[in-house]
Amino acid sequence: MQMNEKQFSMIQDTLRRAQAHSEFYQAKFREIGLEAGDIRTPEDFAKLPFADKADLRNAYPLKLQAVPDEAVVRIHSSSGTTGMPVIIPYTRKDVDDWAEMFMRCYRMAGITEKDRIQITPGYGLWTAGIGFQAGCERLGAMAVPMGPGNTEKQLQMMVDLKTTVLGATSSYALLLTEEVQHRGLRDKIALKKGVIGSERWSDKMWATIEKGLGIELFDIYGLTEIYGPGISISCSQKNGLHYWDDYVYFEIIDPATGQVLPDGEYGELVITTLQKEGAPLLRYRTHDLTRLLPGSCPCGCPHPRHDRILGRTDDMVKVKGVNIFPSQIDQLLQKVEGCTSEYQVVLEKEGSKDKMCLRVESDVEGSLAELEERVRRAFKLKIGILIEVQALPVGALPRSEKKTKRVIDKRYA
Ligand code: ZN
């Protein structure tokens, strides 16, 4: 998306504040000999270095802070599975802006002050619960601040208080769906909508929850480093998520080269905060895989859209010069009749060239060779390269309860 003048002037302002007050950015700019004043036009923006989660960890505990201590009203922290956590300080304005964005999300989902929102994500250092809560209060709806777990109590509140909106992760929403069905509570609950914030969750899961609870779902996105959940949400069209481009600027880059990609192409989402005071971030690499959707949405909302999150860019492999993401293969196989969802990719070198073999499973009687040919054609069409395909009978590929290893790269062994 083209950067507009207003966004650029907010970025210049952010740069000035970062250079003046943020230890993190002072060091980063010094390293490459950059001054805030060097960024004079929107084209200069590309000169700014990316920030990565590892950089943010090195700023532990409070080197990201870009305001005096007395301006900070709260901190949040992202729980890293490895290494130091990242601490994000918030000013009064940051907290207000986040509530404003979250309120817009609820409105996008058609939620009003008459609704009762049962909030099941966790409260505390993590941003989820508090974000759902602040947006709800800003909207004027009734918050039922449950926090996670205690399914018994959740169901009791759902029935007795007649909550109309469920705020949850996709996995917890699925668990509640199964419990509601199992206990025959479908007629006793008053839920109409679900606002679901999660990492990648499948269309199948979406359909299961919607059908199981008889509600309409909305996919909400965000991350602690950039406020928290609420920077974008899907609309009634179910075709991408609108993001609040007066608070955040989005770019999509090739994760391997860092090159900015045109709208419509898949790559890594990079976010710049436009108004954040406590810990502004410039060109933050999210490692989330998506694309920007060109054109306007039939729902009439003027804010631009990104596609649903397809997965993590860390899972990407480069074959014959083309970036391939396992989630693309997932999607592709869903559309090929006669395939199960299981697959395995084997990468080898043939001379100096890459060779890719895609192993799939057939779940119908019939010629494996014919299925192989159909997968090969679908792959060429969707991803653009020719590969070998090997079709196997159902159950031939390994399954594991945890994350199945789907890519075996023997090229550099
Ligand atoms: Zn829309």
XYZ file of N, CA and C in Angstrom, residues 151-152 155 172-186 213:
57
model
N -13.810 -24.393 32.722
C -14.869 -24.554 31.732
C -16.262 -24.630 32.371
N -16.331 -25.269 33.534
C -17.596 -25.392 34.255
C -18.229 -24.020 34.484
N -19.303 -22.094 31.291
C -20.594 -22.514 30.744
C -21.740 -21.970 31.591
N -9.546 -22.675 22.418
C -10.480 -22.675 23.546
C -11.928 -22.588 23.057
N -12.149 -21.844 21.986
C -13.494 -21.768 21.408
C -13.951 -23.158 20.945
N -13.013 -23.918 20.411
C -13.342 -25.267 19.945
C -13.687 -26.167 21.133
N -12.912 -26.040 22.195
C -13.177 -26.836 23.394
C -14.567 -26.508 23.963
N -14.889 -25.208 24.040
C -16.209 -24.808 24.550
C -17.324 -25.310 23.633
N -17.067 -25.275 22.321
C -18.050 -25.778 21.356
C -18.376 -27.239 21.646
N -17.326 -28.018 21.846
C -17.525 -29.454 22.104
C -18.274 -29.681 23.411
N -17.953 -28.872 24.442
C -18.632 -29.017 25.736
C -20.109 -28.638 25.633
N -20.396 -27.557 24.912
C -21.783 -27.117 24.737
C -22.587 -28.225 24.041
N -21.972 -28.828 23.015
C -22.654 -29.901 22.287
C -22.840 -31.128 23.175
N -21.764 -31.502 23.839
C -21.736 -32.678 24.692
C -22.797 -32.611 25.793
N -22.981 -31.405 26.359
C -23.925 -31.244 27.465
C -25.308 -30.800 27.006
N -25.484 -30.699 25.695
C -26.795 -30.316 25.164
C -27.237 -28.922 25.584
N -26.298 -27.957 25.606
C -26.622 -26.607 26.080
C -26.987 -25.635 24.943
N -26.962 -26.117 23.730
C -27.136 -25.240 22.572
C -28.375 -24.334 22.691
N -21.729 -23.824 17.506
C -22.345 -22.888 18.444
C -23.456 -22.071 17.781
